[in-house]
PDB file of C-alpha atoms in Angstrom:
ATOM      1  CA  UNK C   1       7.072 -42.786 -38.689  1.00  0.00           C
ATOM      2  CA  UNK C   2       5.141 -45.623 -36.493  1.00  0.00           C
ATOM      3  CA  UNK C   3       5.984 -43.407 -33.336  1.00  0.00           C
ATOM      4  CA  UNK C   4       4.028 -40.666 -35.472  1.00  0.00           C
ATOM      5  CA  UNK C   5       1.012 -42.975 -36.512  1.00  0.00           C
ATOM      6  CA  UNK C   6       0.767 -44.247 -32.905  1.00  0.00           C
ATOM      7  CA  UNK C   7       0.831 -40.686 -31.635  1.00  0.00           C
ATOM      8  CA  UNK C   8      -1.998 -39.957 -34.174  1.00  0.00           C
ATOM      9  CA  UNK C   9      -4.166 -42.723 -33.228  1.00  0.00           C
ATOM     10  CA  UNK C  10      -3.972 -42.001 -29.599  1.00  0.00           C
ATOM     11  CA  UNK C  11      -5.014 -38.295 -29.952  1.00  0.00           C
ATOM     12  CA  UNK C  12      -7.680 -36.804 -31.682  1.00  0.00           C
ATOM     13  CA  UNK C  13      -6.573 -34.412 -34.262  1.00  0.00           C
ATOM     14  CA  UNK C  14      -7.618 -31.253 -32.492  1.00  0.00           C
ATOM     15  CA  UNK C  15      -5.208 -32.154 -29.278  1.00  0.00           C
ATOM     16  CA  UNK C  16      -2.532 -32.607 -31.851  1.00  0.00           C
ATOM     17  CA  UNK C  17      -2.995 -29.306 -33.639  1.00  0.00           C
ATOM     18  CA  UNK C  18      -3.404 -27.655 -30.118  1.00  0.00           C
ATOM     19  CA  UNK C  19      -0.835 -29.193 -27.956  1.00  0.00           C
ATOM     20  CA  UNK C  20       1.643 -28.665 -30.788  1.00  0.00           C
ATOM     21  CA  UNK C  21       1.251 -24.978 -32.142  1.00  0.00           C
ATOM     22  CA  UNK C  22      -0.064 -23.564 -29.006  1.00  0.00           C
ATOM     23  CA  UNK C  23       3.565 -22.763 -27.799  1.00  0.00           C
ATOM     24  CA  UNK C  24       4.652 -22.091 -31.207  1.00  0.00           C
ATOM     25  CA  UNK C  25       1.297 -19.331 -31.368  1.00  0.00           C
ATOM     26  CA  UNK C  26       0.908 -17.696 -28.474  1.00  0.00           C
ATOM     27  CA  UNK C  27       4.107 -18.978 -26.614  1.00  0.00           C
ATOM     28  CA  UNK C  28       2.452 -21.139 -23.826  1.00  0.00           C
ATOM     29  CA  UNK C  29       0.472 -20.882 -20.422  1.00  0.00           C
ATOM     30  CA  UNK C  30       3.553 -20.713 -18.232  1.00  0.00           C
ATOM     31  CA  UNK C  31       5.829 -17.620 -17.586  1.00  0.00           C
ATOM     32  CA  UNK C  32       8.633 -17.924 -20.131  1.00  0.00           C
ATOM     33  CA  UNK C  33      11.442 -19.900 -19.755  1.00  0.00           C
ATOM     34  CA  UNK C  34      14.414 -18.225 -17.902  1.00  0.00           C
ATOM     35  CA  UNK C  35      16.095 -16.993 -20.174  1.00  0.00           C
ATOM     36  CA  UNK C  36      15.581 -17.814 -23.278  1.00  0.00           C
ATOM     37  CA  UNK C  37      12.167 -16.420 -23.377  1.00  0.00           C
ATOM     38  CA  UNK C  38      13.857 -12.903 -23.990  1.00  0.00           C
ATOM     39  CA  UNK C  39      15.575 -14.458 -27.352  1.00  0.00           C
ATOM     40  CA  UNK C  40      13.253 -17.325 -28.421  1.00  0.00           C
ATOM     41  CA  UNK C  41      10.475 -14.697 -29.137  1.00  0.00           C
ATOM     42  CA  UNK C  42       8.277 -16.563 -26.257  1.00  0.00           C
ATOM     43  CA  UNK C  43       7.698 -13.536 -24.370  1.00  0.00           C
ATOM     44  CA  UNK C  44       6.470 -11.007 -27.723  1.00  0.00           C
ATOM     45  CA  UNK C  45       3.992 -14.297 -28.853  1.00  0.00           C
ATOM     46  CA  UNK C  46       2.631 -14.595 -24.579  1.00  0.00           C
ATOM     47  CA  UNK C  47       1.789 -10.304 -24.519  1.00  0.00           C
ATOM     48  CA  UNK C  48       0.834 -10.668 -28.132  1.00  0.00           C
ATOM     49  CA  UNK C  49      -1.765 -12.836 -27.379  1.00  0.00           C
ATOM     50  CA  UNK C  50      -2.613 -11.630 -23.843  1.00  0.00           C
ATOM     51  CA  UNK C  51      -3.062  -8.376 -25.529  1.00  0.00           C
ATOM     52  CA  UNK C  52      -5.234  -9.427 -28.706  1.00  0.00           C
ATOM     53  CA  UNK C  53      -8.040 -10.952 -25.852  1.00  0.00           C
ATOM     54  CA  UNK C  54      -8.015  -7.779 -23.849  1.00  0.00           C
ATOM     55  CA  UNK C  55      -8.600  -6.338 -27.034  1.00  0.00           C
ATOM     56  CA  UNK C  56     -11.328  -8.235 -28.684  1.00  0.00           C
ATOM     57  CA  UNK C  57     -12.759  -8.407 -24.575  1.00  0.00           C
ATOM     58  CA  UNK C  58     -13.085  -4.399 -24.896  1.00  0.00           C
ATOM     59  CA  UNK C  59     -10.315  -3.340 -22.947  1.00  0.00           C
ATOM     60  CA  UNK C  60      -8.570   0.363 -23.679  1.00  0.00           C
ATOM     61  CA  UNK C  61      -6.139   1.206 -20.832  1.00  0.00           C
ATOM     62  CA  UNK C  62      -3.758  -1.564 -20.479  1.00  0.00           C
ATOM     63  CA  UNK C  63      -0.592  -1.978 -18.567  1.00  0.00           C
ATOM     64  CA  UNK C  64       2.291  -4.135 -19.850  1.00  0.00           C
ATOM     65  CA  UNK C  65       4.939  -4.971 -17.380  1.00  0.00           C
ATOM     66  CA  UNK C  66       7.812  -7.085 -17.837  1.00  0.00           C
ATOM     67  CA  UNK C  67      11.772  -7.261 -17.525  1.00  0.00           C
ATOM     68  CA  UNK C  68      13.244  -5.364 -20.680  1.00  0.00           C
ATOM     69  CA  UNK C  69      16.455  -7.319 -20.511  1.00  0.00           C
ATOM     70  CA  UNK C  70      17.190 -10.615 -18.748  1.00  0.00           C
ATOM     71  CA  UNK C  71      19.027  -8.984 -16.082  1.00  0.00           C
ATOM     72  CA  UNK C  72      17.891  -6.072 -14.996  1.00  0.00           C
ATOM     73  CA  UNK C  73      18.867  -5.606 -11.790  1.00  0.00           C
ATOM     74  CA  UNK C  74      22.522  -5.537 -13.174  1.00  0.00           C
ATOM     75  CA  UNK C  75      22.185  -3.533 -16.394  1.00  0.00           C
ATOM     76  CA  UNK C  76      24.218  -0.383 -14.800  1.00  0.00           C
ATOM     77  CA  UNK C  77      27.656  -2.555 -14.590  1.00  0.00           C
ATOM     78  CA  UNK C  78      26.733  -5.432 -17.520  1.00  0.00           C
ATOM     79  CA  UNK C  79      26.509  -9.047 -18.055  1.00  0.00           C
ATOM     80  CA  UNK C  80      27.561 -11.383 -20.987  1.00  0.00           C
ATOM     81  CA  UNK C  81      23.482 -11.946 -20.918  1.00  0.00           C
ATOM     82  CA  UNK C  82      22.560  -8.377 -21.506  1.00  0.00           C
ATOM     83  CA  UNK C  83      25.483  -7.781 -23.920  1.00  0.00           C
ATOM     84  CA  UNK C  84      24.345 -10.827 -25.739  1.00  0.00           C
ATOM     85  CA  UNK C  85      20.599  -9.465 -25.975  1.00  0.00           C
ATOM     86  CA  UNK C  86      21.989  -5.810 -26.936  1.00  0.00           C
ATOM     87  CA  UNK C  87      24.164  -7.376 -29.689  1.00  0.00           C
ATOM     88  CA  UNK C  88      22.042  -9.981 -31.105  1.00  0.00           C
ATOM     89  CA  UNK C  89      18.494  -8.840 -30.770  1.00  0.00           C
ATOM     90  CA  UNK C  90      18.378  -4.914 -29.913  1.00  0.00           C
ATOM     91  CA  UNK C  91      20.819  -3.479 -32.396  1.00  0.00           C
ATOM     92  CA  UNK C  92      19.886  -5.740 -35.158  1.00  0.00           C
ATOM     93  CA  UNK C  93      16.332  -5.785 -34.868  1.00  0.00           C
ATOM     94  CA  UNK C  94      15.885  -2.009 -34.607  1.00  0.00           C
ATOM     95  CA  UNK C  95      18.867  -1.499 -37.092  1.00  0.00           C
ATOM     96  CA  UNK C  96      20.619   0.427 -34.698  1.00  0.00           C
ATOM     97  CA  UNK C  97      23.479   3.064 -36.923  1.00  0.00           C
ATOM     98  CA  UNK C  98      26.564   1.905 -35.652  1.00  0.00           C
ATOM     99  CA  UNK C  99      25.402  -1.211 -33.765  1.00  0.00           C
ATOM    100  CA  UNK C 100      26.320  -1.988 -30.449  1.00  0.00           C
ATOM    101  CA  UNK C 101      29.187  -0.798 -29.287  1.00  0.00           C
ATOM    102  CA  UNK C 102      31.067  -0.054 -25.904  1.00  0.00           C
ATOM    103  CA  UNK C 103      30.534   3.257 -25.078  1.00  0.00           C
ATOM    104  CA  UNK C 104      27.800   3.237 -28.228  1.00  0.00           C
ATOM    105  CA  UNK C 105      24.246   5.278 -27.240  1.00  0.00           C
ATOM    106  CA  UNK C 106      22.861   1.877 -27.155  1.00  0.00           C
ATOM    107  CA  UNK C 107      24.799   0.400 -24.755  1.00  0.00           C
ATOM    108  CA  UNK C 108      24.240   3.078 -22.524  1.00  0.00           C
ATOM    109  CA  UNK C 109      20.779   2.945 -22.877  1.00  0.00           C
ATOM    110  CA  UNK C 110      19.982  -0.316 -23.246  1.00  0.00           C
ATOM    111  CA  UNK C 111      16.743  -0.152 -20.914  1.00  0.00           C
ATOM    112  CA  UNK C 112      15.726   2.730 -23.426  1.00  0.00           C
ATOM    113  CA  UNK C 113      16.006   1.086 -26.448  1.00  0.00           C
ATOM    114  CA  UNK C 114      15.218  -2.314 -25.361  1.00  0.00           C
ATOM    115  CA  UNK C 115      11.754  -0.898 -24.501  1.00  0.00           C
ATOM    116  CA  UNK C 116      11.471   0.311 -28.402  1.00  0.00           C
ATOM    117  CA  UNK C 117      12.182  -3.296 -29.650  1.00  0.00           C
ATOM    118  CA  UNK C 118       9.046  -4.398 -27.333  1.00  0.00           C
ATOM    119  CA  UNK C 119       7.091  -1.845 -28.032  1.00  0.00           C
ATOM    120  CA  UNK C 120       7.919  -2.785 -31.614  1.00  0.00           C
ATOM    121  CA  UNK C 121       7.164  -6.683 -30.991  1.00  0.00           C
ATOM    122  CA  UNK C 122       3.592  -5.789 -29.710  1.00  0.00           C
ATOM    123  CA  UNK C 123       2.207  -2.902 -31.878  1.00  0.00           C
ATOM    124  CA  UNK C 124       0.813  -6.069 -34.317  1.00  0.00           C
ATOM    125  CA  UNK C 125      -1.665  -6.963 -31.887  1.00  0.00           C
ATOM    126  CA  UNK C 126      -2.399  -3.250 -31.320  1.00  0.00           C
ATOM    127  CA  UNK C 127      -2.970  -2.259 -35.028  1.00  0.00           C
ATOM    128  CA  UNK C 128      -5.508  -5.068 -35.544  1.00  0.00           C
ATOM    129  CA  UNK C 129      -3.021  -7.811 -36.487  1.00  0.00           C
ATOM    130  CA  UNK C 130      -1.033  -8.189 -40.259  1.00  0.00           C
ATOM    131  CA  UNK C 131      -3.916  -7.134 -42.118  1.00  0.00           C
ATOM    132  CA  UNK C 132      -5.471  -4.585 -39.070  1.00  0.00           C
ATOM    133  CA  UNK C 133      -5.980  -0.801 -39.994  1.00  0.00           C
ATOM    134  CA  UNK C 134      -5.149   1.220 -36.706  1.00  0.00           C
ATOM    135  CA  UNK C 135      -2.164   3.287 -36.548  1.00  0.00           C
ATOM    136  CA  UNK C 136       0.279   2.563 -33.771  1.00  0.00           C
ATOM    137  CA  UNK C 137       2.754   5.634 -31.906  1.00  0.00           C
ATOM    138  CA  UNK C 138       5.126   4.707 -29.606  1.00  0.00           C
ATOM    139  CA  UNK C 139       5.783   7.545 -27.330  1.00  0.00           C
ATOM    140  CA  UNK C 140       8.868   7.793 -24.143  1.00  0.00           C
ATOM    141  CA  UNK C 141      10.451   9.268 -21.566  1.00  0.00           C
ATOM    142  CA  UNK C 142      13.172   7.590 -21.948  1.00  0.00           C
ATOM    143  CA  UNK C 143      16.574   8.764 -23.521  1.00  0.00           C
ATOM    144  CA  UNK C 144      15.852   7.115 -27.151  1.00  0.00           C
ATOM    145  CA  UNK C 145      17.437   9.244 -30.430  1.00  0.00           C
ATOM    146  CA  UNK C 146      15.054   7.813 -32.712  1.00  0.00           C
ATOM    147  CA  UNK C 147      17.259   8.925 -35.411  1.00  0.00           C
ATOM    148  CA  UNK C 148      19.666   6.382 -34.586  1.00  0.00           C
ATOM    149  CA  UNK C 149      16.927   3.676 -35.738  1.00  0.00           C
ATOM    150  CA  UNK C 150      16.567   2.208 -38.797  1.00  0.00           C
ATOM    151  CA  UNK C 151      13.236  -0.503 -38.380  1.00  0.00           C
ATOM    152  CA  UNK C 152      10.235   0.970 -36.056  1.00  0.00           C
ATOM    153  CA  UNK C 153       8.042  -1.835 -37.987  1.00  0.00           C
ATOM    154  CA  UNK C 154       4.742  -1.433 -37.586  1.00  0.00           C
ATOM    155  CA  UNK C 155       5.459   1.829 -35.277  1.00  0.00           C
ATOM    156  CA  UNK C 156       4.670   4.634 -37.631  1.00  0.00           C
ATOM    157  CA  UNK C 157       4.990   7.395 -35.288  1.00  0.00           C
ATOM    158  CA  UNK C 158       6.914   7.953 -32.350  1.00  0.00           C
ATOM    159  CA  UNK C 159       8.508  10.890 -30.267  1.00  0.00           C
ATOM    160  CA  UNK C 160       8.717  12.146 -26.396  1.00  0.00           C
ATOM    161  CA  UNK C 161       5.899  11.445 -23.568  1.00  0.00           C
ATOM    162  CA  UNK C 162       3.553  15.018 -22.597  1.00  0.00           C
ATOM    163  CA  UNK C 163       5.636  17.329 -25.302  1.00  0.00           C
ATOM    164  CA  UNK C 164       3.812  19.427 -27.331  1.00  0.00           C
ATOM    165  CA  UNK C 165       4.788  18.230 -30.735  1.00  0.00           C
ATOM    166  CA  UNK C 166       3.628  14.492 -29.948  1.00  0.00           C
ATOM    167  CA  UNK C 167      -0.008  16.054 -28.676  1.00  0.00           C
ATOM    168  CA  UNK C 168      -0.361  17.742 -31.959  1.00  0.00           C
ATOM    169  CA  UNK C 169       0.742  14.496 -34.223  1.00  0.00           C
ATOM    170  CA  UNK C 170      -2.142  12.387 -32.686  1.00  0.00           C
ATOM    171  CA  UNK C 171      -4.083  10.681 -35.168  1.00  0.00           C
ATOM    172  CA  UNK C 172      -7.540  10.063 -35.440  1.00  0.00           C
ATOM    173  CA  UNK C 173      -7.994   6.046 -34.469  1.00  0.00           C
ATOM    174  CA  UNK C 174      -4.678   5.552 -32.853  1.00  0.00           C
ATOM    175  CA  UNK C 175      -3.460   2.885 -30.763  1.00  0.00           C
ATOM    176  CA  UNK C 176      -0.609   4.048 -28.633  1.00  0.00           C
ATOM    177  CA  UNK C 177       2.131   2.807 -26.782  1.00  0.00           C
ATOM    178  CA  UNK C 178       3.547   5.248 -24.059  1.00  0.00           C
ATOM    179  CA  UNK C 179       7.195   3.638 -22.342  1.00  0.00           C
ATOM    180  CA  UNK C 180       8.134   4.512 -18.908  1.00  0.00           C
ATOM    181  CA  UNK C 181       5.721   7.288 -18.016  1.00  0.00           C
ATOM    182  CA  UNK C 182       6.173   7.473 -14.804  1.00  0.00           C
ATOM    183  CA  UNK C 183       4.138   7.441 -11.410  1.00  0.00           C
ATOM    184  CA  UNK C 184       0.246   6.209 -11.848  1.00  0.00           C
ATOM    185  CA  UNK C 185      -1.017   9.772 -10.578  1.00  0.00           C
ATOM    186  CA  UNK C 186      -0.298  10.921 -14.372  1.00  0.00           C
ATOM    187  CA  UNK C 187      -1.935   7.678 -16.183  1.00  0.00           C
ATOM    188  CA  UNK C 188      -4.845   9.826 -16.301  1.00  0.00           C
ATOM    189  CA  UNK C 189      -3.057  12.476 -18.338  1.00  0.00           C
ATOM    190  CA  UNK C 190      -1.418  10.556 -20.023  1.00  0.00           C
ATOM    191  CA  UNK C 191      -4.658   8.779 -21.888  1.00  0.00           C
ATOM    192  CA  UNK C 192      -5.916  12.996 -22.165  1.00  0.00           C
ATOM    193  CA  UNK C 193      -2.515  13.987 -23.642  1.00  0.00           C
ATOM    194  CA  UNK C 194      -1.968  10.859 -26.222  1.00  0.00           C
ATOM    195  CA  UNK C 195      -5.114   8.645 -26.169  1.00  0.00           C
ATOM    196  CA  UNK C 196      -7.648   8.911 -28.667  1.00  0.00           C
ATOM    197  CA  UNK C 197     -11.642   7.615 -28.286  1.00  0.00           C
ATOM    198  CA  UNK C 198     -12.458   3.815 -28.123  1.00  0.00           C
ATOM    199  CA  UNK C 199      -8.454   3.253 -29.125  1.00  0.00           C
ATOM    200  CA  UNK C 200      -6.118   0.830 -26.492  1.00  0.00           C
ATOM    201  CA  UNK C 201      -3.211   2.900 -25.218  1.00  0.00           C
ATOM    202  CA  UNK C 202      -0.637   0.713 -23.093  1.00  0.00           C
ATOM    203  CA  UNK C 203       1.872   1.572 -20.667  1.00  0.00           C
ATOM    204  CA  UNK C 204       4.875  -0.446 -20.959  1.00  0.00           C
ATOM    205  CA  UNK C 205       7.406  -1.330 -18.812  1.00  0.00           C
ATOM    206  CA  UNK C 206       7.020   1.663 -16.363  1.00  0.00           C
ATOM    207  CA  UNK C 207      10.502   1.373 -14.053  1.00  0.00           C
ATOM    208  CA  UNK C 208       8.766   1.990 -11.082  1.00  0.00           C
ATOM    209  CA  UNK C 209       5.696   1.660  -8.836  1.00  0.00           C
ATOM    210  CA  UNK C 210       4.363   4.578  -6.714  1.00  0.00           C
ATOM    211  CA  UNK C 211       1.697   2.361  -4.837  1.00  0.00           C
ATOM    212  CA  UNK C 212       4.655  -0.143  -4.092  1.00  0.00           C
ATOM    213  CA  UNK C 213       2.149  -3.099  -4.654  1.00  0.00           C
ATOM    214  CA  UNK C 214       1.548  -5.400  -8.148  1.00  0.00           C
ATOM    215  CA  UNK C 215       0.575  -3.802 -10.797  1.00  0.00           C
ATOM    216  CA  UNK C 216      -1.419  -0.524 -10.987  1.00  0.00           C
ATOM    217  CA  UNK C 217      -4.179   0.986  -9.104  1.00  0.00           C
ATOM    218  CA  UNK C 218      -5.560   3.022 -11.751  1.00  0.00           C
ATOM    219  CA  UNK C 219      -7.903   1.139 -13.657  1.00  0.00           C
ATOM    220  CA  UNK C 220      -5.551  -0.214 -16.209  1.00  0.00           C
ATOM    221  CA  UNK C 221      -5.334  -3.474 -17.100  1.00  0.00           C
ATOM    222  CA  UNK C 222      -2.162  -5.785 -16.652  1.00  0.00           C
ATOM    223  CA  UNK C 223      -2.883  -7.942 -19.427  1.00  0.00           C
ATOM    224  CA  UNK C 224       0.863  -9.743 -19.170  1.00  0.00           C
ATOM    225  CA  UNK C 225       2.884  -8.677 -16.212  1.00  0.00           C
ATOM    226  CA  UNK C 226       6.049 -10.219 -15.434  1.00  0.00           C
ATOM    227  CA  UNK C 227       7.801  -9.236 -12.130  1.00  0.00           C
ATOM    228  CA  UNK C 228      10.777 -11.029 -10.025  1.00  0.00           C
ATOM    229  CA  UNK C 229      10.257 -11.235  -6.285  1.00  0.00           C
ATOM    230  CA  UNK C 230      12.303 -12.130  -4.051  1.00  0.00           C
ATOM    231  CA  UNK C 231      13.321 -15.965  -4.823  1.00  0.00           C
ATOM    232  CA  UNK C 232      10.676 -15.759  -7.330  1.00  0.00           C
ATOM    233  CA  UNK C 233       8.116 -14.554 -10.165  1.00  0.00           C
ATOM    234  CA  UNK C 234       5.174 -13.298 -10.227  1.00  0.00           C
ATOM    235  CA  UNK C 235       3.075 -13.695 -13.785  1.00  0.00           C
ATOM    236  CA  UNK C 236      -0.414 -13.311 -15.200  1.00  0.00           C
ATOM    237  CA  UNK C 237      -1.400 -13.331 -19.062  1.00  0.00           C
ATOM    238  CA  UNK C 238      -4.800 -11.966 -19.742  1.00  0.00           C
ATOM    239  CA  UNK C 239      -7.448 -12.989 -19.168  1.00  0.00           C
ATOM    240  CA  UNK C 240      -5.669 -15.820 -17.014  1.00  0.00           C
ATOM    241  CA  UNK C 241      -5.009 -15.943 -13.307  1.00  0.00           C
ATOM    242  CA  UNK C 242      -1.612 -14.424 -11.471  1.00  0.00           C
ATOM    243  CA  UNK C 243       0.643 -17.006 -10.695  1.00  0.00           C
ATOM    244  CA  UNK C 244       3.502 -17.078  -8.247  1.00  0.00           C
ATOM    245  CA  UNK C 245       6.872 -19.286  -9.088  1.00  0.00           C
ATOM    246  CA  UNK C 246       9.586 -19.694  -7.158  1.00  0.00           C
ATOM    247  CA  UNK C 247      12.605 -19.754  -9.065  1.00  0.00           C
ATOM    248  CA  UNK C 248      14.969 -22.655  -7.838  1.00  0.00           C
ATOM    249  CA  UNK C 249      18.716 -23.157  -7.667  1.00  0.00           C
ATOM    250  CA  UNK C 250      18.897 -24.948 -10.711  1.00  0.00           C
ATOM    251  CA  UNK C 251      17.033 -21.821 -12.283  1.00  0.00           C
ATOM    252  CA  UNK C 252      13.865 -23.963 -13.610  1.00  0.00           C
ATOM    253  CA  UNK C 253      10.813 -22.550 -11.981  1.00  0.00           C
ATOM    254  CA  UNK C 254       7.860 -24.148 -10.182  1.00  0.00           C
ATOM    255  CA  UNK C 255       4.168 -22.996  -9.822  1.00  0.00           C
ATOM    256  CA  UNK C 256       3.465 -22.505  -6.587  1.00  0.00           C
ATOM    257  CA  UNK C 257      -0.506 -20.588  -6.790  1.00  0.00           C
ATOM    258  CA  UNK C 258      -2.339 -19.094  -8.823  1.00  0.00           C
ATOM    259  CA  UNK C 259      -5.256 -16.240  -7.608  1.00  0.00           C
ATOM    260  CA  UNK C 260      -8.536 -15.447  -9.494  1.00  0.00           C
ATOM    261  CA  UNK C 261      -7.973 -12.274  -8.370  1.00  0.00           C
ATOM    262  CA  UNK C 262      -4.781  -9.655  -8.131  1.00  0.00           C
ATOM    263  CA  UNK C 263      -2.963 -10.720  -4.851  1.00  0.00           C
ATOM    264  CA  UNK C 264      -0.866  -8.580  -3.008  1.00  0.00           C
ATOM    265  CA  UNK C 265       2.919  -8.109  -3.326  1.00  0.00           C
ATOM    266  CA  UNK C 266       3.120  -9.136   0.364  1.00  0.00           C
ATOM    267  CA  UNK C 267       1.088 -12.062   0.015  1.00  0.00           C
ATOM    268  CA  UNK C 268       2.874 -13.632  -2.892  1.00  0.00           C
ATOM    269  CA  UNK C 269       6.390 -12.619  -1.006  1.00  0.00           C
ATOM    270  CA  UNK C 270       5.777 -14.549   1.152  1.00  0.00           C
ATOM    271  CA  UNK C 271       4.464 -17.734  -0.039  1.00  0.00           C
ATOM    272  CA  UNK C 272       7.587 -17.809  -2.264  1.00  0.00           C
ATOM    273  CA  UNK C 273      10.459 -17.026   0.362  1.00  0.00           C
ATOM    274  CA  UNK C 274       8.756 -19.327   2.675  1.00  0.00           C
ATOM    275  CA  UNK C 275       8.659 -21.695   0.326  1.00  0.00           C
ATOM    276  CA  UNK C 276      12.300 -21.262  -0.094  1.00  0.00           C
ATOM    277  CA  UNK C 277      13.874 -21.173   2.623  1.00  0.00           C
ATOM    278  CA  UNK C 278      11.996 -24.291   3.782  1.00  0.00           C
ATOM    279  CA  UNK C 279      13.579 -26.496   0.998  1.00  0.00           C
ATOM    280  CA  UNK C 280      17.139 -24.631   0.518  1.00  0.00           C
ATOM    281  CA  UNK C 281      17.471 -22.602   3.215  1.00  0.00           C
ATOM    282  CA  UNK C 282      19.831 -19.317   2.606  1.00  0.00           C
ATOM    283  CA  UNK C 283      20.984 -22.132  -0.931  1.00  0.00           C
ATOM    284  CA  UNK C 284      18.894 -20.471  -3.015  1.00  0.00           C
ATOM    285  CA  UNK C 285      20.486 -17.105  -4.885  1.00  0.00           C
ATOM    286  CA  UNK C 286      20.830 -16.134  -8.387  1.00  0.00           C
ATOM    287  CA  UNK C 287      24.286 -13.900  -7.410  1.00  0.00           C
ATOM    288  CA  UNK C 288      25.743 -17.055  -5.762  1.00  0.00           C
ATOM    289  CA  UNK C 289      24.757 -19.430  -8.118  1.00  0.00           C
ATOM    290  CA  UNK C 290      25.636 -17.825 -11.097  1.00  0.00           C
ATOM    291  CA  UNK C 291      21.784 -17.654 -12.436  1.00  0.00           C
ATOM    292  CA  UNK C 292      22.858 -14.044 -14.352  1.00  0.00           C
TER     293      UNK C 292
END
């Protein structure tokens, strides 16, 4: 109780409130922690927020980018991690029928469903909030059997990217989430197809990059984008900077800059292998050193 009082007296009451629910709000100003941030609910509060101020800052086409599961340069052959996240978080969240399972539709497709539990976590801050109005879809091109789930939350439509039937359920005043589209050439029809007037639509977690750079080149924002580089991250939260971390042996990560301005992939690259291999030469790597 005195270490309290003291603590009070030293700080004003507005740095209390802010250093201590910031983190527990809007999940902090860092990337998220490795890996708990996929569990802890620290990455849905960080694109949350990051998505709320694009928002309320007038922003409609918005890109989303981050790992779906903590691995997922291994999901093909498995890891305890991504079994743990498919188990504990996926299946339960979404009420999966039959849970995961080996051989289950889920564990085949965990990228696929994964991407419905985030698209799930963010559609809050796409409706308006708990007490917001706008409808949310969630819409992919990804093999989902949206029969199988049981929660869509605040989803209240969903279905397959550019078919028919999902151009004719648009609603009036939608906000719409559209998973995995594909190459940026077909952004633009894909805001025709499934967006609707002065309404965000976000692309999330698209599995691949046709201009083979960060983020997009179509106009969209990245209001949270997550990406591993080699020995690294790179990370930006809107309206914040990008931010490049090298990820170290011990798996903690360190800043190592941060641009006003969308760098390029090259450009980061290299400031983080350089980085290091200066301190740990060929020491540093998440296979070897079990960082999975």
């Amino acid at each position: 109780m005195r270490s309290l009082l003291l603590l009070l007296t030293l700080t004003t009451p507005g740095q209390v409130v802010v250093n201590g629910l910031i983190p527990l709000i809007d999940g902090g100003k860092t990337m998220p922690k490795l890996y708990d941030g996929w569990f802890n609910d620290q990455i849905a509060k960080q694109a949350n927020a990051a998505i709320s101020k694009a928002v309320a800052a007038g922003k409609k086409n918005m890109e989303v980018q981050f790992p779906p599961v903590p691995n997922v340069d291994e999901v093909k052959f498995g890891t305890p991690l991504n079994q743990k996240f498919g188990m504990s978080l996926i299946s339960k969240d979404l009420k999966i029928k039959g849970g995961y399972k080996p051989g289950s539709q889920v564990s085949r497709n965990l990228l696929a469903y994964s991407n419905i539990f985030w698209a799930k976590k963010i559609a809050g801050s796409l409706k308006g909030g708990a007490i917001g109005g706008k409808p949310v879809g969630v819409l992919t091109a990804e093999a989902v059997d949206f029969e199988q789930i049981g929660n869509l939350g605040d989803l209240t439509r969903s279905g397959k990217i550019f078919t028919e039937k999902a151009r004719k359920e648009g609603r009036n005043g939608e906000a719409m989430i559209c998973i995995n589209p594909g190459g940026e050439e077909t952004w633009s029809k894909l805001v025709s197809a499934h967006g609707q007037p002065n309404c965000p639509l976000v692309v999330l977690n698209n599995a691949y990059s046709t201009s083979y750079d960060l983020g997009n080149k179509k106009g969209f924002e990245e209001v949270y984008y997550l990406k591993r580089i080699s020995k690294g991250w790179v990370y930006r939260a809107f309206p914040g900077p990008w931010e490049a971390y090298l990820e170290k042996p011990d798996g903690t990560v360190e800043l190592l800059q941060s641009y006003k301005t969308k760098p390029t992939l090259r450009e980061v690259s290299e400031v983080v292998r350089e980085t290091s291999f200066k301190r740990y030469a060929v020491f540093n790597d998440r296979w070897m050193g079990g960082r999975l």
